Tab-separated table of C-alpha atoms (C1' of nucleotides) in Angstrom:
chain	number	residue	atom	x	y	z
X	1	MET	CA	2.637	14.382	-18.301
X	2	THR	CA	1.325	17.411	-16.083
X	3	ALA	CA	-0.159	16.452	-12.915
X	4	THR	CA	1.382	15.406	-10.133
X	5	PHE	CA	-0.197	12.593	-8.248
X	6	ARG	CA	0.183	12.915	-4.262
X	7	ASN	CA	-1.418	10.613	-2.570
X	8	TRP	CA	-2.226	6.404	-3.110
X	9	GLN	CA	-5.553	6.644	-4.067
X	10	ALA	CA	-4.914	9.627	-6.803
X	11	VAL	CA	-2.217	7.282	-7.922
X	12	GLN	CA	-4.480	4.391	-8.156
X	13	ASP	CA	-7.535	6.478	-9.544
X	14	GLU	CA	-5.009	7.461	-12.572
X	15	VAL	CA	-4.326	3.981	-13.275
X	16	LEU	CA	-7.866	3.119	-13.154
X	17	ARG	CA	-8.484	5.645	-15.327
X	18	ARG	CA	-5.841	4.111	-17.664
X	19	ILE	CA	-7.072	0.973	-17.925
X	20	HIS	CA	-10.468	2.326	-18.620
X	21	ASP	CA	-9.094	4.845	-20.987
X	22	ARG	CA	-7.542	1.398	-22.902
X	23	THR	CA	-3.990	3.482	-22.836
X	24	TRP	CA	-2.923	0.033	-21.060
X	25	LEU	CA	-4.492	-3.083	-22.433
X	26	PRO	CA	-5.071	-6.297	-20.283
X	27	GLY	CA	-1.917	-7.904	-20.761
X	28	ASP	CA	0.170	-5.250	-21.365
X	29	LEU	CA	3.232	-4.280	-19.383
X	30	ILE	CA	2.832	-1.039	-17.692
X	31	PRO	CA	5.984	0.518	-16.506
X	32	ASN	CA	8.209	0.055	-13.166
X	33	GLU	CA	7.322	1.624	-9.789
X	34	ALA	CA	10.446	3.878	-10.476
X	35	ASP	CA	9.412	5.186	-13.451
X	36	LEU	CA	5.439	5.708	-12.083
X	37	ALA	CA	7.149	7.333	-9.601
X	38	LYS	CA	8.753	9.951	-11.120
X	39	GLU	CA	6.112	10.559	-13.549
X	40	PHE	CA	3.505	10.371	-10.796
X	41	GLY	CA	5.683	13.210	-8.932
X	42	CYS	CA	5.607	10.782	-5.298
X	43	ALA	CA	7.927	8.202	-3.891
X	44	ARG	CA	7.721	4.502	-5.127
X	45	VAL	CA	6.200	3.176	-1.689
X	46	THR	CA	3.265	5.189	-2.832
X	47	VAL	CA	2.858	3.910	-6.162
X	48	ASN	CA	3.863	0.457	-4.837
X	49	ARG	CA	0.870	0.952	-1.963
X	50	ALA	CA	-1.463	2.002	-4.905
X	51	LEU	CA	-0.672	-0.932	-7.235
X	52	ARG	CA	-0.343	-3.837	-4.449
X	53	ALA	CA	-3.833	-2.627	-3.674
X	54	LEU	CA	-5.084	-2.763	-7.001
X	55	ALA	CA	-3.463	-6.329	-7.354
X	56	ASP	CA	-5.305	-7.322	-4.559
X	57	ALA	CA	-8.485	-6.249	-6.262
X	58	GLY	CA	-7.261	-8.856	-8.676
X	59	LEU	CA	-6.664	-5.896	-11.445
X	60	LEU	CA	-3.061	-6.119	-11.730
X	61	ASP	CA	-1.200	-9.285	-11.955
X	62	ARG	CA	2.597	-8.448	-10.385
X	63	ARG	CA	5.720	-10.519	-10.329
X	64	ARG	CA	9.056	-9.816	-9.237
X	65	LYS	CA	11.317	-8.707	-12.080
X	66	ALA	CA	8.893	-9.421	-14.437
X	67	GLY	CA	6.893	-6.796	-13.454
X	68	THR	CA	2.952	-5.651	-13.587
X	69	ARG	CA	0.736	-6.635	-16.038
X	70	ILE	CA	-2.942	-5.344	-16.580
X	71	ALA	CA	-4.724	-8.933	-15.425
X	72	THR	CA	-5.983	-10.676	-18.561
X	73	HIS	CA	-8.595	-12.036	-16.820
X	74	PRO	CA	-9.801	-9.796	-13.500
X	75	VAL	CA	-10.780	-12.590	-11.192
X	76	ARG	CA	-13.256	-9.983	-9.568
X	77	LYS	CA	-13.617	-10.364	-5.578
X	78	VAL	CA	-16.593	-9.980	-4.167
X	79	THR	CA	-16.024	-9.876	-0.131
X	80	LEU	CA	-19.048	-11.173	1.498
X	81	ASN	CA	-19.873	-9.937	4.858
X	82	ILE	CA	-20.766	-12.416	7.104
X	83	PRO	CA	-22.157	-10.897	10.353
X	84	VAL	CA	-23.430	-12.030	13.622
X	85	ILE	CA	-27.239	-13.308	12.913
X	86	ARG	CA	-28.289	-11.156	15.709
X	87	LEU	CA	-27.221	-8.003	14.219
X	88	GLU	CA	-27.859	-8.625	10.515
X	89	ILE	CA	-31.724	-8.793	11.754
X	90	GLU	CA	-31.224	-5.950	13.958
X	91	GLY	CA	-29.351	-3.798	11.245
X	92	GLY	CA	-32.607	-4.609	8.902
X	93	GLY	CA	-34.940	-3.172	11.685
X	94	GLY	CA	-35.924	-6.715	12.694
X	95	ALA	CA	-36.594	-7.681	16.262
X	96	TYR	CA	-34.195	-10.860	17.092
X	97	GLY	CA	-35.175	-13.973	18.456
X	98	HIS	CA	-33.853	-17.393	18.949
X	99	ASN	CA	-34.745	-20.526	19.816
X	100	LEU	CA	-32.880	-23.799	20.816
X	101	LEU	CA	-34.394	-26.444	19.790
X	102	LYS	CA	-31.549	-29.426	20.564
X	103	ARG	CA	-28.486	-29.706	22.711
X	104	GLU	CA	-26.807	-32.727	22.976
X	105	HIS	CA	-23.110	-34.742	23.877
X	106	LYS	CA	-22.602	-37.575	21.090
X	107	ARG	CA	-20.867	-39.041	18.618
X	108	PRO	CA	-21.261	-36.921	15.248
X	109	PRO	CA	-22.235	-39.080	12.005
X	110	ALA	CA	-19.723	-39.912	10.146
X	111	THR	CA	-19.690	-37.114	7.624
X	112	VAL	CA	-19.081	-34.528	10.136
X	113	ARG	CA	-16.624	-36.390	12.220
X	114	LYS	CA	-14.687	-36.763	8.528
X	115	ARG	CA	-14.797	-32.890	7.819
X	116	MET	CA	-13.826	-32.536	11.255
X	117	ARG	CA	-11.329	-34.556	11.376
X	118	LEU	CA	-12.469	-36.434	14.802
X	119	PRO	CA	-11.078	-39.279	16.028
X	120	PRO	CA	-13.604	-41.751	15.593
X	121	ASP	CA	-14.548	-42.216	18.656
X	122	ALA	CA	-14.810	-38.577	19.469
X	123	ASP	CA	-17.931	-36.469	21.315
X	124	ALA	CA	-19.042	-33.687	19.962
X	125	LEU	CA	-21.618	-30.948	21.333
X	126	HIS	CA	-24.161	-30.429	18.978
X	127	LEU	CA	-26.726	-27.530	18.601
X	128	VAL	CA	-29.842	-26.943	16.704
X	129	ALA	CA	-31.327	-23.228	16.275
X	130	LEU	CA	-33.508	-21.801	14.789
X	131	HIS	CA	-32.849	-17.461	14.402
X	132	LEU	CA	-36.233	-15.534	14.213
X	133	SER	CA	-36.737	-12.248	12.603
X	134	ASN	CA	-39.869	-10.402	13.724
X	135	ALA	CA	-40.768	-14.098	15.360
X	136	GLN	CA	-40.700	-15.377	12.165
X	137	PRO	CA	-37.997	-17.926	10.911
X	138	HIS	CA	-35.102	-16.654	9.346
X	139	ALA	CA	-32.367	-19.264	9.636
X	140	LEU	CA	-31.662	-22.619	11.018
X	141	GLU	CA	-28.553	-23.532	12.180
X	142	ASP	CA	-27.300	-27.241	12.819
X	143	ARG	CA	-24.157	-26.731	14.605
X	144	TRP	CA	-20.998	-28.766	15.820
X	145	ILE	CA	-18.764	-27.786	18.791
X	146	ASN	CA	-15.211	-29.677	18.758
X	147	LEU	CA	-15.245	-29.375	23.062
X	148	GLU	CA	-11.475	-30.914	23.073
X	149	ALA	CA	-10.848	-26.897	21.191
X	150	VAL	CA	-13.460	-25.160	23.539
X	151	PRO	CA	-14.012	-26.667	26.379
X	152	ASP	CA	-15.936	-23.947	27.937
X	153	ALA	CA	-18.774	-24.534	25.582
X	154	ALA	CA	-20.274	-27.570	27.414
X	155	ASN	CA	-20.978	-24.944	30.578
X	156	VAL	CA	-23.027	-22.480	28.367
X	157	ASP	CA	-26.739	-21.872	28.402
X	158	PHE	CA	-27.224	-21.461	24.743
X	159	SER	CA	-30.507	-20.895	24.705
X	160	ILE	CA	-29.524	-17.192	26.356
X	161	ILE	CA	-26.586	-16.475	23.940
X	162	SER	CA	-26.601	-18.323	20.570
X	163	ALA	CA	-23.619	-20.133	19.911
X	164	ASN	CA	-23.116	-18.155	17.067
X	165	GLU	CA	-22.721	-15.250	18.808
X	166	TRP	CA	-20.862	-16.905	22.311
X	167	LEU	CA	-18.156	-18.526	19.982
X	168	VAL	CA	-17.642	-15.042	17.876
X	169	LEU	CA	-16.606	-13.774	21.372
X	170	ASN	CA	-15.141	-16.990	22.745
X	171	ALA	CA	-13.220	-18.831	20.280
X	172	PRO	CA	-11.493	-16.734	17.725
X	173	PHE	CA	-10.890	-18.946	14.999
X	174	THR	CA	-7.182	-18.905	12.655
X	175	ASN	CA	-9.049	-20.221	9.272
X	176	GLY	CA	-11.744	-21.621	8.383
X	177	ASP	CA	-13.630	-22.618	5.198
X	178	ILE	CA	-17.399	-21.286	3.728
X	179	SER	CA	-19.553	-23.124	0.842
X	180	LEU	CA	-22.506	-21.450	-0.497
X	181	SER	CA	-24.909	-23.508	-2.203
X	182	ALA	CA	-28.592	-24.222	-2.964
X	183	THR	CA	-30.640	-26.904	-1.877
X	184	ASN	CA	-34.411	-28.446	-2.075
X	185	ALA	CA	-35.824	-28.019	1.943
X	186	THR	CA	-36.164	-31.578	3.593
X	187	ARG	CA	-39.318	-32.218	5.147
X	188	ALA	CA	-37.484	-31.339	8.422
X	189	GLU	CA	-36.354	-28.006	7.073
X	190	ALA	CA	-39.436	-26.760	5.629
X	191	ALA	CA	-41.433	-27.662	9.294
X	192	ALA	CA	-38.614	-25.654	11.255
X	193	LEU	CA	-38.463	-22.601	8.508
X	194	GLN	CA	-42.368	-22.926	8.027
X	195	THR	CA	-42.290	-23.295	4.429
X	196	THR	CA	-42.920	-26.100	2.171
X	197	THR	CA	-40.450	-29.339	1.057
X	198	GLY	CA	-38.860	-28.920	-1.836
X	199	ASP	CA	-38.980	-25.189	-1.653
X	200	ALA	CA	-35.321	-23.661	-2.907
X	201	LEU	CA	-33.109	-22.809	0.084
X	202	PHE	CA	-29.853	-21.111	0.452
X	203	LYS	CA	-27.097	-22.691	2.302
X	204	MET	CA	-24.123	-21.666	3.855
X	205	GLU	CA	-21.769	-24.255	5.231
X	206	ARG	CA	-18.819	-22.696	7.709
X	207	HIS	CA	-15.767	-24.624	9.052
X	208	THR	CA	-13.562	-23.100	11.381
X	209	TRP	CA	-10.069	-24.436	12.974
X	210	VAL	CA	-7.522	-22.909	15.018
X	211	ASN	CA	-4.386	-23.929	13.571
X	212	ASP	CA	-4.955	-27.652	12.633
X	213	THR	CA	-7.827	-28.369	15.030
X	214	SER	CA	-11.495	-28.032	14.109
X	215	VAL	CA	-13.300	-25.703	16.332
X	216	THR	CA	-17.175	-26.216	14.960
X	217	PHE	CA	-18.642	-26.787	12.185
X	218	VAL	CA	-21.876	-24.933	11.309
X	219	ARG	CA	-24.816	-25.685	8.440
X	220	MET	CA	-26.931	-22.383	8.140
X	221	THR	CA	-29.950	-22.909	6.125
X	222	PHE	CA	-31.998	-19.855	4.845
X	223	ALA	CA	-35.747	-18.982	4.945
X	224	PRO	CA	-37.064	-18.479	1.479
X	225	GLY	CA	-36.276	-15.509	-0.508
X	226	TYR	CA	-32.978	-15.127	1.477
X	227	ARG	CA	-30.641	-13.117	-0.722
X	228	MET	CA	-26.946	-12.530	0.375
X	229	GLN	CA	-25.953	-8.812	-1.013
X	230	SER	CA	-22.516	-7.267	-2.123
X	231	ASN	CA	-20.470	-4.778	-3.701
X	232	ILE	CA	-17.771	-5.181	-5.770
K	1	MET	CA	8.556	-8.937	26.021
K	2	THR	CA	11.874	-10.778	24.800
K	3	ALA	CA	11.260	-10.943	20.950
K	4	THR	CA	11.352	-8.829	18.292
K	5	PHE	CA	9.466	-9.014	15.232
K	6	ARG	CA	11.117	-7.280	12.376
K	7	ASN	CA	8.324	-7.506	9.409
K	8	TRP	CA	4.654	-6.955	9.332
K	9	GLN	CA	3.278	-10.386	9.079
K	10	ALA	CA	5.277	-11.242	12.431
K	11	VAL	CA	3.960	-8.057	13.804
K	12	GLN	CA	0.028	-9.618	12.721
K	13	ASP	CA	0.788	-13.213	13.790
K	14	GLU	CA	2.007	-11.622	17.266
K	15	VAL	CA	-1.158	-9.843	17.445
K	16	LEU	CA	-3.300	-12.662	16.576
K	17	ARG	CA	-1.458	-14.883	19.048
K	18	ARG	CA	-2.414	-12.198	21.668
K	19	ILE	CA	-6.182	-12.116	20.761
K	20	HIS	CA	-6.422	-15.946	20.695
K	21	ASP	CA	-4.489	-16.194	23.833
K	22	ARG	CA	-7.500	-14.045	25.112
K	23	THR	CA	-4.529	-11.455	26.290
K	24	TRP	CA	-6.363	-8.818	23.847
K	25	LEU	CA	-10.386	-9.806	24.605
K	26	PRO	CA	-12.784	-8.485	22.416
K	27	GLY	CA	-14.042	-5.109	23.064
K	28	ASP	CA	-10.548	-4.200	24.750
K	29	LEU	CA	-8.008	-1.268	23.633
K	30	ILE	CA	-4.795	-1.676	22.628
K	31	PRO	CA	-1.865	0.188	22.972
K	32	ASN	CA	-0.955	2.788	20.369
K	33	GLU	CA	1.056	2.200	17.208
K	34	ALA	CA	4.105	3.862	18.764
K	35	ASP	CA	3.776	2.148	21.947
K	36	LEU	CA	3.524	-1.019	20.157
K	37	ALA	CA	6.623	-0.244	17.636
K	38	LYS	CA	8.888	0.372	20.781
K	39	GLU	CA	7.529	-3.241	21.965
K	40	PHE	CA	8.107	-4.810	18.876
K	41	GLY	CA	11.303	-3.650	17.995
K	42	CYS	CA	10.213	-2.264	14.627
K	43	ALA	CA	9.450	1.185	12.879
K	44	ARG	CA	5.631	2.361	13.316
K	45	VAL	CA	4.794	2.050	9.727
K	46	THR	CA	5.540	-1.682	10.009
K	47	VAL	CA	2.989	-2.035	12.903
K	48	ASN	CA	0.864	0.350	10.981
K	49	ARG	CA	0.582	-2.058	8.281
K	50	ALA	CA	0.163	-4.925	10.247
K	51	LEU	CA	-2.969	-3.622	12.037
K	52	ARG	CA	-4.522	-2.208	8.857
K	53	ALA	CA	-4.555	-5.547	7.503
K	54	LEU	CA	-6.230	-6.833	10.357
K	55	ALA	CA	-8.492	-3.911	10.721
K	56	ASP	CA	-9.327	-4.879	6.841
K	57	ALA	CA	-10.425	-8.306	7.771
K	58	GLY	CA	-12.906	-7.059	10.453
K	59	LEU	CA	-10.734	-8.279	13.367
K	60	LEU	CA	-9.901	-4.762	14.763
K	61	ASP	CA	-11.652	-1.647	14.754
K	62	ARG	CA	-9.576	1.724	14.393
K	63	ARG	CA	-10.389	5.371	14.951
K	64	ARG	CA	-8.093	8.121	14.790
K	65	LYS	CA	-7.658	9.529	18.734
K	66	ALA	CA	-9.743	6.607	19.588
K	67	GLY	CA	-7.119	4.507	19.164
K	68	THR	CA	-7.682	0.909	18.084
K	69	ARG	CA	-9.832	-2.127	19.704
K	70	ILE	CA	-10.507	-5.915	19.674
K	71	ALA	CA	-13.710	-6.031	17.482
K	72	THR	CA	-16.675	-7.112	19.566
K	73	HIS	CA	-18.187	-8.477	16.722
K	74	PRO	CA	-15.726	-9.979	13.953
K	75	VAL	CA	-17.654	-9.453	11.046
K	76	ARG	CA	-16.455	-11.931	9.134
K	77	LYS	CA	-15.234	-10.640	5.218
K	78	VAL	CA	-15.006	-13.516	2.976
K	79	THR	CA	-13.838	-13.012	-0.514
K	80	LEU	CA	-15.083	-14.943	-3.170
K	81	ASN	CA	-13.578	-15.238	-6.779
K	82	ILE	CA	-15.727	-14.899	-9.519
K	83	PRO	CA	-13.703	-16.149	-12.659
K	84	VAL	CA	-14.467	-15.775	-15.836
K	85	ILE	CA	-16.622	-19.075	-16.321
K	86	ARG	CA	-14.129	-21.112	-18.734
K	87	LEU	CA	-11.301	-20.448	-16.727
K	88	GLU	CA	-13.250	-21.996	-13.757
K	89	ILE	CA	-14.001	-24.724	-15.838
K	90	GLU	CA	-11.302	-25.704	-16.849
K	91	GLY	CA	-9.373	-25.118	-13.995
K	92	GLY	CA	-11.679	-28.206	-12.538
K	93	GLY	CA	-10.355	-30.383	-15.573
K	94	GLY	CA	-13.538	-29.967	-17.691
K	95	ALA	CA	-13.865	-29.552	-21.365
K	96	TYR	CA	-15.628	-25.760	-21.511
K	97	GLY	CA	-18.166	-25.028	-24.237
K	98	HIS	CA	-20.876	-22.847	-24.742
K	99	ASN	CA	-24.305	-21.798	-26.600
K	100	LEU	CA	-25.664	-18.598	-27.532
K	101	LEU	CA	-29.096	-19.776	-27.416
K	102	LYS	CA	-30.698	-16.132	-28.005
K	103	ARG	CA	-29.726	-12.652	-29.158
K	104	GLU	CA	-32.164	-9.763	-29.418
K	105	HIS	CA	-31.723	-6.289	-29.570
K	106	LYS	CA	-35.328	-5.159	-27.627
K	107	ARG	CA	-36.682	-2.760	-25.049
K	108	PRO	CA	-35.601	-4.477	-21.553
K	109	PRO	CA	-38.846	-5.692	-19.240
K	110	ALA	CA	-39.498	-2.879	-16.450
K	111	THR	CA	-37.959	-4.669	-14.233
K	112	VAL	CA	-34.684	-4.372	-16.152
K	113	ARG	CA	-34.873	-1.255	-17.223
K	114	LYS	CA	-35.396	0.259	-13.630
K	115	ARG	CA	-32.468	-1.797	-12.457
K	116	MET	CA	-30.535	-0.540	-15.078
K	117	ARG	CA	-32.048	3.165	-14.771
K	118	LEU	CA	-32.380	3.130	-18.341
K	119	PRO	CA	-34.938	5.731	-19.886
K	120	PRO	CA	-38.170	4.066	-20.824
K	121	ASP	CA	-37.349	3.591	-24.530
K	122	ALA	CA	-34.087	2.694	-24.300
K	123	ASP	CA	-32.909	-0.422	-26.362
K	124	ALA	CA	-30.708	-3.074	-24.731
K	125	LEU	CA	-28.622	-5.855	-26.182
K	126	HIS	CA	-30.128	-9.383	-24.275
K	127	LEU	CA	-28.320	-12.515	-24.839
K	128	VAL	CA	-29.127	-16.073	-23.523
K	129	ALA	CA	-26.062	-18.569	-23.112
K	130	LEU	CA	-25.514	-22.144	-22.162
K	131	HIS	CA	-22.160	-22.810	-20.521
K	132	LEU	CA	-21.369	-26.099	-20.765
K	133	SER	CA	-18.714	-28.369	-19.010
K	134	ASN	CA	-18.095	-31.645	-20.429
K	135	ALA	CA	-20.617	-31.299	-22.665
K	136	GLN	CA	-23.188	-30.964	-19.677
K	137	PRO	CA	-24.955	-27.877	-18.434
K	138	HIS	CA	-22.805	-26.082	-16.103
K	139	ALA	CA	-24.826	-22.644	-15.668
K	140	LEU	CA	-27.883	-20.353	-17.782
K	141	GLU	CA	-26.619	-16.712	-18.569
K	142	ASP	CA	-28.845	-14.468	-19.206
K	143	ARG	CA	-27.469	-10.896	-19.304
K	144	TRP	CA	-28.273	-7.254	-20.829
K	145	ILE	CA	-26.061	-5.293	-22.114
K	146	ASN	CA	-26.242	-1.298	-22.024
K	147	LEU	CA	-24.999	-0.455	-25.605
K	148	GLU	CA	-25.108	2.886	-24.882
K	149	ALA	CA	-22.247	2.390	-22.433
K	150	VAL	CA	-20.825	-0.518	-24.557
K	151	PRO	CA	-21.554	0.334	-28.353
K	152	ASP	CA	-19.058	-1.938	-29.538
K	153	ALA	CA	-20.820	-5.102	-28.398
K	154	ALA	CA	-23.210	-4.577	-30.840
K	155	ASN	CA	-20.730	-6.287	-33.256
K	156	VAL	CA	-19.387	-8.932	-31.494
K	157	ASP	CA	-19.921	-12.293	-32.576
K	158	PHE	CA	-21.130	-13.712	-29.070
K	159	SER	CA	-21.552	-17.393	-30.404
K	160	ILE	CA	-17.642	-17.068	-30.604
K	161	ILE	CA	-16.653	-15.730	-27.389
K	162	SER	CA	-18.902	-16.061	-24.485
K	163	ALA	CA	-20.428	-12.191	-23.520
K	164	ASN	CA	-18.851	-13.164	-20.518
K	165	GLU	CA	-15.464	-13.388	-21.397
K	166	TRP	CA	-15.506	-10.225	-24.297
K	167	LEU	CA	-17.059	-7.851	-21.509
K	168	VAL	CA	-14.125	-9.101	-18.955
K	169	LEU	CA	-11.355	-7.990	-21.367
K	170	ASN	CA	-13.475	-5.145	-22.990
K	171	ALA	CA	-15.590	-3.371	-20.947
K	172	PRO	CA	-14.126	-2.694	-17.132
K	173	PHE	CA	-16.157	-1.099	-14.729
K	174	THR	CA	-15.843	0.691	-11.906
K	175	ASN	CA	-18.072	-0.653	-9.488
K	176	GLY	CA	-21.009	-3.295	-9.146
K	177	ASP	CA	-23.262	-5.024	-7.231
K	178	ILE	CA	-23.718	-8.546	-6.839
K	179	SER	CA	-26.819	-10.758	-5.126
K	180	LEU	CA	-27.013	-14.567	-4.437
K	181	SER	CA	-29.511	-16.844	-3.913
K	182	ALA	CA	-31.251	-19.711	-4.203
K	183	THR	CA	-34.318	-20.388	-6.432
K	184	ASN	CA	-36.399	-23.144	-7.619
K	185	ALA	CA	-36.032	-24.406	-11.243
K	186	THR	CA	-38.785	-22.739	-13.603
K	187	ARG	CA	-39.957	-24.611	-16.413
K	188	ALA	CA	-37.426	-22.942	-18.774
K	189	GLU	CA	-34.703	-23.120	-16.435
K	190	ALA	CA	-35.403	-26.927	-16.046
K	191	ALA	CA	-35.206	-27.533	-19.531
K	192	ALA	CA	-32.020	-25.656	-20.232
K	193	LEU	CA	-30.155	-27.384	-17.437
K	194	GLN	CA	-31.506	-30.306	-18.293
K	195	THR	CA	-33.029	-30.849	-14.624
K	196	THR	CA	-36.317	-31.058	-13.021
K	197	THR	CA	-39.028	-27.915	-12.804
K	198	GLY	CA	-38.528	-27.249	-9.119
K	199	ASP	CA	-35.060	-28.160	-8.333
K	200	ALA	CA	-33.189	-25.896	-6.177
K	201	LEU	CA	-30.877	-23.660	-8.377
K	202	PHE	CA	-28.095	-21.192	-6.863
K	203	LYS	CA	-28.205	-17.799	-8.556
K	204	MET	CA	-26.295	-15.087	-8.960
K	205	GLU	CA	-27.096	-11.635	-10.513
K	206	ARG	CA	-24.630	-8.995	-11.102
K	207	HIS	CA	-24.759	-5.516	-12.318
K	208	THR	CA	-21.955	-3.424	-13.412
K	209	TRP	CA	-21.666	0.422	-13.865
K	210	VAL	CA	-18.950	2.749	-15.221
K	211	ASN	CA	-19.421	5.683	-12.850
K	212	ASP	CA	-23.101	6.203	-12.958
K	213	THR	CA	-24.003	4.587	-16.177
K	214	SER	CA	-25.131	0.929	-16.335
K	215	VAL	CA	-23.146	-1.612	-18.478
K	216	THR	CA	-24.859	-5.174	-18.627
K	217	PHE	CA	-26.934	-7.120	-15.646
K	218	VAL	CA	-26.417	-10.672	-15.704
K	219	ARG	CA	-28.222	-13.565	-13.875
K	220	MET	CA	-26.244	-16.886	-14.054
K	221	THR	CA	-28.261	-20.010	-13.188
K	222	PHE	CA	-26.186	-22.500	-12.222
K	223	ALA	CA	-26.767	-26.587	-12.456
K	224	PRO	CA	-28.014	-28.179	-9.641
K	225	GLY	CA	-25.526	-29.356	-7.180
K	226	TYR	CA	-23.018	-26.154	-7.671
K	227	ARG	CA	-21.099	-24.750	-4.758
K	228	MET	CA	-19.225	-21.416	-4.569
K	229	GLN	CA	-16.574	-21.851	-2.184
K	230	SER	CA	-14.181	-19.776	-0.426
K	231	ASN	CA	-11.383	-19.923	2.609
K	232	ILE	CA	-11.494	-17.193	5.629
T	1	DC	C1'	-6.833	20.980	22.268
T	2	DA	C1'	-3.784	16.892	21.758
T	3	DG	C1'	-3.546	12.202	21.073
T	4	DT	C1'	-4.333	8.811	17.606
T	5	DG	C1'	-3.851	6.718	12.870
T	6	DG	C1'	-2.964	8.087	7.793
T	7	DT	C1'	0.756	9.251	5.004
T	8	DC	C1'	4.252	10.853	2.169
T	9	DT	C1'	9.439	11.124	1.732
T	10	DA	C1'	14.598	9.406	0.202
T	11	DG	C1'	17.274	5.662	1.011
T	12	DA	C1'	18.230	1.185	1.938
T	13	DC	C1'	18.341	-3.834	1.787
T	14	DC	C1'	16.016	-7.577	0.599
T	15	DA	C1'	13.870	-11.694	-2.092
T	16	DC	C1'	12.637	-13.771	-6.371
T	17	DA	C1'	12.168	-15.347	-10.942
T	18	DA	C1'	13.304	-14.042	-15.984
T	19	DG	C1'	16.906	-14.549	-18.866
Q	1	DT	C1'	23.190	-12.076	-13.313
Q	2	DT	C1'	20.083	-8.512	-12.730
Q	3	DG	C1'	15.662	-6.357	-12.919
Q	4	DT	C1'	11.902	-6.427	-10.623
Q	5	DG	C1'	9.035	-5.962	-6.675
Q	6	DG	C1'	8.718	-6.327	-1.415
Q	7	DT	C1'	9.647	-4.040	2.262
Q	8	DC	C1'	12.100	-1.797	6.457
Q	9	DT	C1'	13.486	2.534	8.585
Q	10	DA	C1'	13.325	7.299	10.835
Q	11	DG	C1'	11.419	11.338	10.653
Q	12	DA	C1'	7.614	14.451	9.652
Q	13	DC	C1'	3.405	16.185	8.583
Q	14	DC	C1'	-1.615	15.717	8.476
Q	15	DA	C1'	-6.584	14.419	9.137
Q	16	DC	C1'	-9.651	13.238	12.174
Q	17	DT	C1'	-12.440	13.502	16.545
Q	18	DG	C1'	-12.672	12.580	21.440
Q	19	DG	C1'	-12.988	14.948	25.844
DNA sequence: CAGTGGTCTAGACCACAAG
DNA sequence: TTGTGGTCTAGACCACTGG
């Protein structure tokens, strides 16, 4: 050992270097924090921070008492940014617009009701909106809002501010799930997005909660050619 | 103020509670770490850890000197797990299998060459493989490997271990990018995946690097109905 | 310039889980 | 039982950046 590593990022880089070197192979047990701290000439907490970050990234497996191992199957974690659509479009240099196509207060269909865990007779607010980039269809939003969870939504004019954006500002959620898929455009989707029935469309379904009560369930269907990108 | 918060997760929960309460609104400046530490009855580092985690999640904006604000447009960060396909299938209770359909050593097409930033005359290893779940097509993998970066790959029998898995174990990368999209099945894709031309297919393109040299570029095309899911 | 977050240190105790 | 990572504390200095 020659160099010393004064901050957690330097420690992290050194560990990554050893993984790349194949000094440490997948499955290998590496020295414990105290020993590494001594070797690196820094405090144990510093090593801890570096290794914890690598474990969060999926490159290390750490268990109390069992120690730290190089992950045998580094589950790559990709963080996708799901921005407010307006900002996504404006960030790409486009002019944003949006049309509220439908607003109704009704009993949701069984599939939605079940997913949102609403009682059988519950009403919800249903919105359909089209997001535009430079006046071209960008994405179709089909959304259900649980007014029990967000009563204020009943009085908002969603033709002025999109539900997407209003909810971000006014209905922070505690947790949610997201699902990405590909589907062939239905006739209705094709009409709204000005494309052809059967075209492959990228679809994102999101469902958010405050603790155990459903807030909103939204299905975004993007115009053909849409890509979701990120770095690893 | 009544309670004290002894660990960073408790501090985090309290901050989240105040965001939900709308005690702190989007855009608000919140007290600095030292003050919060005093209020919460804990060390400043503990507050720091809690707020840093929330900032990583996109709920807070933090800047030195400017302080900490509730994010006005909480860019939701979703972490998708990209597991080794075999584990994904086996984790779902399926029996994994895979067929190597093509293996060739040739000059990649211009689009691939450009994306991998290979010199015009460079060769690369091209693999096409089908991943099976319970003997049904699950995903079609089309991969290019830069042998300059991973010379050992030339001697591996990828009909025994999938390239997907071999590379994970033998070619750790430093960075990469990923792109998700939806496309209509070409005739070749439909044939391989035993589906119909034009079906909407979920597609993932990944490109990985070791520093500035390209390691591999892969396009995974999933059988119809595939969903990528995650929590927020 | 001065206030804020970012980080380091040394020492301590705790929680978990392997043997 | 005991070794490991997980975390807390108090105090300190640093880096960045707003005013």
